[in-house]
PDB file of C-alpha atoms in Angstrom:
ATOM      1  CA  UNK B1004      -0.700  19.847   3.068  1.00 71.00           C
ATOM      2  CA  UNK B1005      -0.516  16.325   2.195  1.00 82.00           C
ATOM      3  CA  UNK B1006       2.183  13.697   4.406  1.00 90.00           C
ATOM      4  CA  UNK B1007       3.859  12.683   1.066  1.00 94.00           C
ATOM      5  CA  UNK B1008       3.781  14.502  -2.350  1.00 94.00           C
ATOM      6  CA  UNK B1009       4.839  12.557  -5.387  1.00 93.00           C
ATOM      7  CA  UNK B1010       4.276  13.894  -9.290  1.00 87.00           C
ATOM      8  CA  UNK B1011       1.629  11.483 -11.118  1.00 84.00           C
ATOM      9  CA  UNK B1012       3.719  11.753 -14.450  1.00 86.00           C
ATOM     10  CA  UNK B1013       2.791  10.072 -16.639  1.00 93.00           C
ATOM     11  CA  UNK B1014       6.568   9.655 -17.466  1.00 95.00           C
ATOM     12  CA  UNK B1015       7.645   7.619 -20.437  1.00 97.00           C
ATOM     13  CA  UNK B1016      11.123   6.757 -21.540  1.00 96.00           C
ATOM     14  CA  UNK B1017      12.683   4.505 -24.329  1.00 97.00           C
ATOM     15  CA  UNK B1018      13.777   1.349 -23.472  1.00 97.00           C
ATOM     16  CA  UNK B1019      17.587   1.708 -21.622  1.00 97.00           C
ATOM     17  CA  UNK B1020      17.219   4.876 -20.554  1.00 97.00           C
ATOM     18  CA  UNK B1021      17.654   5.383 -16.846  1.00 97.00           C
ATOM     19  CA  UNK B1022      14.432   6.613 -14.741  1.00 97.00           C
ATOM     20  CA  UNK B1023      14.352   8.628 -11.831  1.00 96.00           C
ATOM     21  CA  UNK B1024      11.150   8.335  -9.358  1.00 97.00           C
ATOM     22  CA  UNK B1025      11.069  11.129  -6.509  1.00 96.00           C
ATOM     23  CA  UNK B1026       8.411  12.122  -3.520  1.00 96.00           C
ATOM     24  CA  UNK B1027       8.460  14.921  -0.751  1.00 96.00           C
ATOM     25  CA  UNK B1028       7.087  14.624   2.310  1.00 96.00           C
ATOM     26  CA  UNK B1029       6.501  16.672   5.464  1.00 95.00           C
ATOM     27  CA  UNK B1030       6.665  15.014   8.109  1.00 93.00           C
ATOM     28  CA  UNK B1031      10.763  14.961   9.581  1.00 92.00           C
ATOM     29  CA  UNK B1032       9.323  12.362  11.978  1.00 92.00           C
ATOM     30  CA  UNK B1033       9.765   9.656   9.155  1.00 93.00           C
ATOM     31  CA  UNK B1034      11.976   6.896   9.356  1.00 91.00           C
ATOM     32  CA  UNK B1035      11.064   3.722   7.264  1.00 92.00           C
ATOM     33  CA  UNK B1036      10.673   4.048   3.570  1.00 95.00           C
ATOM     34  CA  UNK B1037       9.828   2.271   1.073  1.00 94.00           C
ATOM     35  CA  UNK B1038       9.444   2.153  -2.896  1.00 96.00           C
ATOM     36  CA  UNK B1039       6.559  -0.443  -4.235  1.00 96.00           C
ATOM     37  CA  UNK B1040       5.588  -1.325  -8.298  1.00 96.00           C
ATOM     38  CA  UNK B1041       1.877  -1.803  -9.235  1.00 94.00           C
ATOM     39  CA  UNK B1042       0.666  -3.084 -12.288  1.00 94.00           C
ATOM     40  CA  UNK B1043      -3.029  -1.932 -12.937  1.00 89.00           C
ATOM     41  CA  UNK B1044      -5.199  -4.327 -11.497  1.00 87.00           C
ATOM     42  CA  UNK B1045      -2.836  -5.852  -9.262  1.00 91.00           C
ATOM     43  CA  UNK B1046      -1.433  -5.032  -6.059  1.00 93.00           C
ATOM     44  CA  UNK B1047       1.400  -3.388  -4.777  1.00 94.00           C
ATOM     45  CA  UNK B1048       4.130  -4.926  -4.910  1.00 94.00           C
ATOM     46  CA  UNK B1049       7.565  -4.386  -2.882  1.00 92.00           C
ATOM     47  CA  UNK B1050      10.695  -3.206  -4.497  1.00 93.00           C
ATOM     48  CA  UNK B1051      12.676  -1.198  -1.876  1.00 90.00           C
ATOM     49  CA  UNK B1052      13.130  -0.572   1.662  1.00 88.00           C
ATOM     50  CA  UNK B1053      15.882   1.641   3.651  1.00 89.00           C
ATOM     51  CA  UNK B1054      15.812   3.232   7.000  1.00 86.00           C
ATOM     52  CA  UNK B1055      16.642   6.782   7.570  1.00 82.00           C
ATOM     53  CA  UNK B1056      19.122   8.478   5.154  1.00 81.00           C
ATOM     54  CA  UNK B1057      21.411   7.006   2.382  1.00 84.00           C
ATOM     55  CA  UNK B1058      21.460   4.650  -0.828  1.00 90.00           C
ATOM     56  CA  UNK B1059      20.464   0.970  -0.831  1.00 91.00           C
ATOM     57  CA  UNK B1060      21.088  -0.378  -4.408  1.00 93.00           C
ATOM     58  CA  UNK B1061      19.650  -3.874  -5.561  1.00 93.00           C
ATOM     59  CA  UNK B1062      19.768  -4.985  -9.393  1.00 95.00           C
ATOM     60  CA  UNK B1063      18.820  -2.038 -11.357  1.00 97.00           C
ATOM     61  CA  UNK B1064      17.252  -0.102  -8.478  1.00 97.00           C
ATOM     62  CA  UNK B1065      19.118   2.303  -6.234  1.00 96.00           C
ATOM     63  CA  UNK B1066      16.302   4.276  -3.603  1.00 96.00           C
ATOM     64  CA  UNK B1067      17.958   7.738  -2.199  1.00 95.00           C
ATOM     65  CA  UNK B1068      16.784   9.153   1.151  1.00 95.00           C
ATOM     66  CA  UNK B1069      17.427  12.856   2.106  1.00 93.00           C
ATOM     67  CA  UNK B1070      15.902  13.413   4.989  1.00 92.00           C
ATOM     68  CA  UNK B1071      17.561  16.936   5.383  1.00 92.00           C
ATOM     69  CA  UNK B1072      15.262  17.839   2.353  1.00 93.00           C
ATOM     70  CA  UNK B1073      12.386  15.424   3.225  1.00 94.00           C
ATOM     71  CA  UNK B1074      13.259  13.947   0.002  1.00 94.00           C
ATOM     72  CA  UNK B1075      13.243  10.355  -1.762  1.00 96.00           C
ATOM     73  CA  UNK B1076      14.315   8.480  -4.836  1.00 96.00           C
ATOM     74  CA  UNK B1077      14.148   5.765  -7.211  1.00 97.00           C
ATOM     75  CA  UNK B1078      16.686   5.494  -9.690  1.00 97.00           C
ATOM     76  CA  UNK B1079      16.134   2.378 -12.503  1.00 97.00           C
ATOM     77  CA  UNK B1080      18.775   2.267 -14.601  1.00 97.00           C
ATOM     78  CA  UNK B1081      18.792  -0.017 -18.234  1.00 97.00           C
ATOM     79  CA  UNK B1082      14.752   0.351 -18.014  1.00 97.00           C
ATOM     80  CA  UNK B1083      12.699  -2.041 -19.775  1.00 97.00           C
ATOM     81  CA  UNK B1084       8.931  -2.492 -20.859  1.00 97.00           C
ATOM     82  CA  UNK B1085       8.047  -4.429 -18.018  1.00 96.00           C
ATOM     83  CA  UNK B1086       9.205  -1.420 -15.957  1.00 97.00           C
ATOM     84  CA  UNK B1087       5.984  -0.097 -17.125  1.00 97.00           C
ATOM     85  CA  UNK B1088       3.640   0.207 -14.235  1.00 97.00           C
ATOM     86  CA  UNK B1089       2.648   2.582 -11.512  1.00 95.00           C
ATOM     87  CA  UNK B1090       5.236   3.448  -8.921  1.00 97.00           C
ATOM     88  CA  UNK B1091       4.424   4.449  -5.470  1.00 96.00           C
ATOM     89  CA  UNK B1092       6.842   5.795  -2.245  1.00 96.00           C
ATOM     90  CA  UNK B1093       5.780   5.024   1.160  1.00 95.00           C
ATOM     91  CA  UNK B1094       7.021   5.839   4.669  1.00 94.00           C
ATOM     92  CA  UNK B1095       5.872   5.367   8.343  1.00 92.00           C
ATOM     93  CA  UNK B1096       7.634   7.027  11.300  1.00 90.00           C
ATOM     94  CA  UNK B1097       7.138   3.738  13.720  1.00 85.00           C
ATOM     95  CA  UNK B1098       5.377   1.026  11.758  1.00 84.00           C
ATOM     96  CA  UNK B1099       1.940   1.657  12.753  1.00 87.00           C
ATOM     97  CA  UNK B1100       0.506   4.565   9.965  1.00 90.00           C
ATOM     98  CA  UNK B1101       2.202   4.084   6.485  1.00 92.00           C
ATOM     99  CA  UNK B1102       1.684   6.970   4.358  1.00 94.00           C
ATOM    100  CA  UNK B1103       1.715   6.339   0.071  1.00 95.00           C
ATOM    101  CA  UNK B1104       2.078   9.032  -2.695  1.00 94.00           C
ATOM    102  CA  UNK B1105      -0.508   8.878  -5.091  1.00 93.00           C
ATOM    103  CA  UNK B1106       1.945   6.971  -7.106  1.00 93.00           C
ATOM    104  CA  UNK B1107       3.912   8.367 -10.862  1.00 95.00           C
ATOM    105  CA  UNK B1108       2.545   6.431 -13.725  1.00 95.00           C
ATOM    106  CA  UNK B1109       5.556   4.859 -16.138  1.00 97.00           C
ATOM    107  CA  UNK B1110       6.250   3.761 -19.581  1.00 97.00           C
ATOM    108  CA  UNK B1111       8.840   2.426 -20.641  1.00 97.00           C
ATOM    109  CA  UNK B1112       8.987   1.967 -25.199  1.00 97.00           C
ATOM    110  CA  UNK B1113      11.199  -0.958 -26.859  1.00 96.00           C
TER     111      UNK B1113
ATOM    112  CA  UNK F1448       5.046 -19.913   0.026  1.00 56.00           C
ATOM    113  CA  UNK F1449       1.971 -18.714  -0.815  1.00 75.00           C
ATOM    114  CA  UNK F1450       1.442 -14.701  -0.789  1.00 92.00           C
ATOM    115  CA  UNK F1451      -1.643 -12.839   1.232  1.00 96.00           C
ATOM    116  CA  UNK F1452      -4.721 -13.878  -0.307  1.00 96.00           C
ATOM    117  CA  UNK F1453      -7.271 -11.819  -0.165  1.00 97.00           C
ATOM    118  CA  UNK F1454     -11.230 -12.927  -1.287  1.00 96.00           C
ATOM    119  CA  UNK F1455     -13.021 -12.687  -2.777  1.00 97.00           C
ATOM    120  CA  UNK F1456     -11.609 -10.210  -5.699  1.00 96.00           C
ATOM    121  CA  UNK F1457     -14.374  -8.736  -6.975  1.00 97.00           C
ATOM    122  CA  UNK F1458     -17.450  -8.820  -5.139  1.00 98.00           C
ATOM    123  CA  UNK F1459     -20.844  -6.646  -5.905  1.00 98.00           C
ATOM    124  CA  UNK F1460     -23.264  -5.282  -2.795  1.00 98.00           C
ATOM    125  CA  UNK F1461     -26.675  -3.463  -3.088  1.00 97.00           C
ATOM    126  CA  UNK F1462     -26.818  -0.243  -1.050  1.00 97.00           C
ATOM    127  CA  UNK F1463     -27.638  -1.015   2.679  1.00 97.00           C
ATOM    128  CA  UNK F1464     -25.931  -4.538   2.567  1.00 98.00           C
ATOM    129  CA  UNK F1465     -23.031  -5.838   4.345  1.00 98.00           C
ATOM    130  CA  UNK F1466     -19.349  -6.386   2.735  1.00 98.00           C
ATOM    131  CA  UNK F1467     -16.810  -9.127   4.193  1.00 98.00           C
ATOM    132  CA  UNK F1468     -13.541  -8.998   2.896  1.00 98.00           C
ATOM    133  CA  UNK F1469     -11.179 -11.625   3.705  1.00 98.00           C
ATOM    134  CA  UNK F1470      -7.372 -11.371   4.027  1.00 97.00           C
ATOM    135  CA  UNK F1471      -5.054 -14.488   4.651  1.00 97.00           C
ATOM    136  CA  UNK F1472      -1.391 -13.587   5.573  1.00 95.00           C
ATOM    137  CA  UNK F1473       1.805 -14.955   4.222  1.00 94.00           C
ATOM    138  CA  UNK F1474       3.000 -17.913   6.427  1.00 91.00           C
ATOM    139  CA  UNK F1475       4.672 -16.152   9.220  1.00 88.00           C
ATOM    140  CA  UNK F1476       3.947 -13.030   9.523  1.00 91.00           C
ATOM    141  CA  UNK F1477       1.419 -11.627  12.564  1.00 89.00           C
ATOM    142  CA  UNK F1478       0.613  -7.910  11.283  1.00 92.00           C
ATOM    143  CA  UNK F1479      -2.127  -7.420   9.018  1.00 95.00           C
ATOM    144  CA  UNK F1480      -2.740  -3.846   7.157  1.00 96.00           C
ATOM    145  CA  UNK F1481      -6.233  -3.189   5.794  1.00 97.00           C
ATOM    146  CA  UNK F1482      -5.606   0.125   3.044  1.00 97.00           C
ATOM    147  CA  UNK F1483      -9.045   1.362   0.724  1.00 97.00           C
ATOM    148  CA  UNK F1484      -7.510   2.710  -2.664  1.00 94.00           C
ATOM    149  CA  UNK F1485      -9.531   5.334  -5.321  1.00 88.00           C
ATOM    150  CA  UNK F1486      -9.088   5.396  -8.359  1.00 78.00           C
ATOM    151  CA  UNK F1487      -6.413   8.447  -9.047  1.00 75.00           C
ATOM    152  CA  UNK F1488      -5.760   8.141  -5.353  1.00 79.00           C
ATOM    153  CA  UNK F1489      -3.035   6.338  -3.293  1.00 84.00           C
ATOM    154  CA  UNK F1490      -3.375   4.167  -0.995  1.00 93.00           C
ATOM    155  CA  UNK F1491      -5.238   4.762   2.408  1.00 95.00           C
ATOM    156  CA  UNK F1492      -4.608   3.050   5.130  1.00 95.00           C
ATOM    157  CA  UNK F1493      -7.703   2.152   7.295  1.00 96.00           C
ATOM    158  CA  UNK F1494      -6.533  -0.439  10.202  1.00 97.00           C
ATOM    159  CA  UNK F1495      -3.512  -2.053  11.703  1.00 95.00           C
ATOM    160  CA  UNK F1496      -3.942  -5.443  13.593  1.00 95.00           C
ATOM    161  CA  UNK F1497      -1.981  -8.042  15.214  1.00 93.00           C
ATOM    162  CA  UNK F1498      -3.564 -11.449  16.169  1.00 89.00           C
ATOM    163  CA  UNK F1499      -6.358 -10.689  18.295  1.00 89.00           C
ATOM    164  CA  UNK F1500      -5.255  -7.201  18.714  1.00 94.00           C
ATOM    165  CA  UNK F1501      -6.105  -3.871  16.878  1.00 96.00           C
ATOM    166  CA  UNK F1502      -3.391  -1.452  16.968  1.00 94.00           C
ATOM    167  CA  UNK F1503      -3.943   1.385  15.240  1.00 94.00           C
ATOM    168  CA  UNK F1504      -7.437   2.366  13.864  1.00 95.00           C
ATOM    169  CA  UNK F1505      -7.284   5.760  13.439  1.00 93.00           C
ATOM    170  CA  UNK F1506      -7.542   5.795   9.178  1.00 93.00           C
ATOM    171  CA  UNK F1507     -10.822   3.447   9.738  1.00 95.00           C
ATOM    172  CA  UNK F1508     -14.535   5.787   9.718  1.00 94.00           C
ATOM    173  CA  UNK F1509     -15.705   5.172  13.069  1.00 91.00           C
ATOM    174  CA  UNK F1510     -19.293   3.910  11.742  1.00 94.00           C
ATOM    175  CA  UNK F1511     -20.179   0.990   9.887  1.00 97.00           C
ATOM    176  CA  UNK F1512     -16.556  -0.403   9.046  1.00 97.00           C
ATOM    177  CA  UNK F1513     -14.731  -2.821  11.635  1.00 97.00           C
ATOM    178  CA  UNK F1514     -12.128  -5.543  11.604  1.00 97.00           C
ATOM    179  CA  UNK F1515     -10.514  -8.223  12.970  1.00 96.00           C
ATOM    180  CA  UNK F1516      -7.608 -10.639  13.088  1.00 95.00           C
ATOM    181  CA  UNK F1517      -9.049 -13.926  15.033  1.00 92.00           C
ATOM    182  CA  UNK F1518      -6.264 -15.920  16.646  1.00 90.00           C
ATOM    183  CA  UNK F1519      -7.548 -18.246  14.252  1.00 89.00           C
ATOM    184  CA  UNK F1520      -8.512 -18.098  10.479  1.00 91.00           C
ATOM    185  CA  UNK F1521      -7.810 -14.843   8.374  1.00 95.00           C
ATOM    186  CA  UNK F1522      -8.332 -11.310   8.830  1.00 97.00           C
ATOM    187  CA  UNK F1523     -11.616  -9.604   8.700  1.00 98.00           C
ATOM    188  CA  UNK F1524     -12.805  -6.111   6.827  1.00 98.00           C
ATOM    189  CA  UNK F1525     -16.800  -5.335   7.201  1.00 98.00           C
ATOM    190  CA  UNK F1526     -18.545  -2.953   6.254  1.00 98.00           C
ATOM    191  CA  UNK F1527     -22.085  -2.588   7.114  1.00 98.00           C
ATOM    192  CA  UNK F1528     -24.717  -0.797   5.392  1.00 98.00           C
ATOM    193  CA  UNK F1529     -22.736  -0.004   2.227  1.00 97.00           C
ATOM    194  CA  UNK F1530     -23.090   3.622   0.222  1.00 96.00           C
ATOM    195  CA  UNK F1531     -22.324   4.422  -3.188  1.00 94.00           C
ATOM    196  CA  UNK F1532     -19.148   6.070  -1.872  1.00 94.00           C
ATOM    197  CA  UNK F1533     -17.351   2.428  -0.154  1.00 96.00           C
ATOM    198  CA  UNK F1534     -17.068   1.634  -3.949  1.00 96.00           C
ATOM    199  CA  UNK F1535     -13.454   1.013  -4.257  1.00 96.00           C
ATOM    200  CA  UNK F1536     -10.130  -1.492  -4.213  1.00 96.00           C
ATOM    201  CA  UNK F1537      -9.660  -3.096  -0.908  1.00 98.00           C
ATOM    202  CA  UNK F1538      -5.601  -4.363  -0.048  1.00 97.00           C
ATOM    203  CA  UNK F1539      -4.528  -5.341   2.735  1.00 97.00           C
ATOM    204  CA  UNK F1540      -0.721  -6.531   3.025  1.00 96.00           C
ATOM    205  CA  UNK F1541       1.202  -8.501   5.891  1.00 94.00           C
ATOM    206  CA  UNK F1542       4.188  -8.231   7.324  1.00 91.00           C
ATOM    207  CA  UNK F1543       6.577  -9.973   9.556  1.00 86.00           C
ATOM    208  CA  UNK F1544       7.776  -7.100  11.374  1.00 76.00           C
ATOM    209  CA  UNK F1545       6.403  -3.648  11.401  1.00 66.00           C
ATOM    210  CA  UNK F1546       7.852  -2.050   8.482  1.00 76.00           C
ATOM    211  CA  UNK F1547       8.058  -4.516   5.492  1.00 83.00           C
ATOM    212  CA  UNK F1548       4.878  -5.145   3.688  1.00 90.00           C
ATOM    213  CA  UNK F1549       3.242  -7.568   1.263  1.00 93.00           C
ATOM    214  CA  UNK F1550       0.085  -6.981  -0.678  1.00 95.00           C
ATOM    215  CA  UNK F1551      -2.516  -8.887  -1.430  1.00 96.00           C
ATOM    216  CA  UNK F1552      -4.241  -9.050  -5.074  1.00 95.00           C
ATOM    217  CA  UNK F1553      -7.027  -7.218  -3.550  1.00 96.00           C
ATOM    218  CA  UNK F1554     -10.731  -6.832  -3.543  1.00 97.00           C
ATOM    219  CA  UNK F1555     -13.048  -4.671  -5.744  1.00 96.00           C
ATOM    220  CA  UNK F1556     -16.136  -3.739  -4.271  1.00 97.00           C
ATOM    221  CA  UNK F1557     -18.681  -2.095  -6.053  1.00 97.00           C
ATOM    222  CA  UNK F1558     -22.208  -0.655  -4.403  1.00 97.00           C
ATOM    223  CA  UNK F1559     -24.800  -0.670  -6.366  1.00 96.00           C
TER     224      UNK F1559
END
């Protein structure tokens, strides 16, 4: 079983519509997580970061953690076309070993 | 304030050579992350180092691959005696604490 599950899409919405972003992971351990944006070629780039369970909102993003179902999120709400990119969820349990999800591809149509 | 650099970006090696990739923090921050990335794949992480320190190695193939973090100058990913099958995107990312971290552009190596 993999440490973090997350669907490859690809997922594409119109332009507005509000996206939601989600991984599973196994480990309970995990405390840190994060949510990063890649555009192809580039690298990852930093969007979100929350400790242990709740909502942290900033802008247009809001990241969920449920860590009573091993769960995350990434809500974007009034999406755009440079949304479009790949999305990835990470976690580590102490800062040492982070742990990505393959990453959910995303467009986003004017 | 200049991001992680990482160089070069693209670099080519014949079978049975030696890779260097280079990774200069941000200004500040004294972790270093080395992670090798396939295509279709996430992100693996390889090695963890502090200045002068490695941390956690435990994602890095015991054989051929090593790195460093000199107390000067920028972080170091080898690889000696490349195969077919090192082919791949090299990031590494910094951070100023242990759970925030900032990539790099990174560095495509190709075996021929």
């Amino acid at each position: 079983q993999k440490e973090v599950e997350q669907d490859p899409g690809p997922l594409s919405v119109p332009e507005g519509a509000i996206v939601s972003l989600n991984c599973t992971y196994s480990n309970s351990a995990f405390q840190y997580f994060m949510w990063y944006r890649q555009y192809s070629r580039k690298g990852p780039e930093l969007l979100m970061y929350t400790y242990s369970s709740g909502n942290k909102e900033d802008g247009r993003f809001t990241a969920q953690v449920d860590k009573s179902s091993k769960y995350i999120s990434l809500f974007i709400r009034d999406s755009q076309p440079s949304d479009s990119a790949t999305y990835l969820c990470a976690m580590t349990l102490n800062g040492n070993q982070f742990y990505f999800g393959t990453g959910t591809s995303l467009t986003v149509i004017p | 304030n200049a991001g992680v650099m990482q160089n070069p970006r693209h670099l080519v090696r014949r079978r049975g050579q030696e890779a260097r990739l280079r990774c200069s923090p941000m200004k500040g921050h004294s972790h270093v992350y080395w992670y090798r990335q396939l295509p279709e794949e996430g992100l693996k992480f390889m090695v963890y180092l502090q200045k002068e320190n490695i941390i956690d190695e435990s994602g890095m193939p015991k054989e051929r691959f090593s790195a460093e973090f000199p107390k000067e100058g920028p972080s170091i990913l080898r690889i000696q005696q490349v195969v077919r099958g090192d082919s791949a995107a090299y990031f590494c990312a910094s951070s100023p604490s242990e759970y925030e971290q900032y990539f790099g552009p990174g560095t495509r190596l190709t075996v021929t």
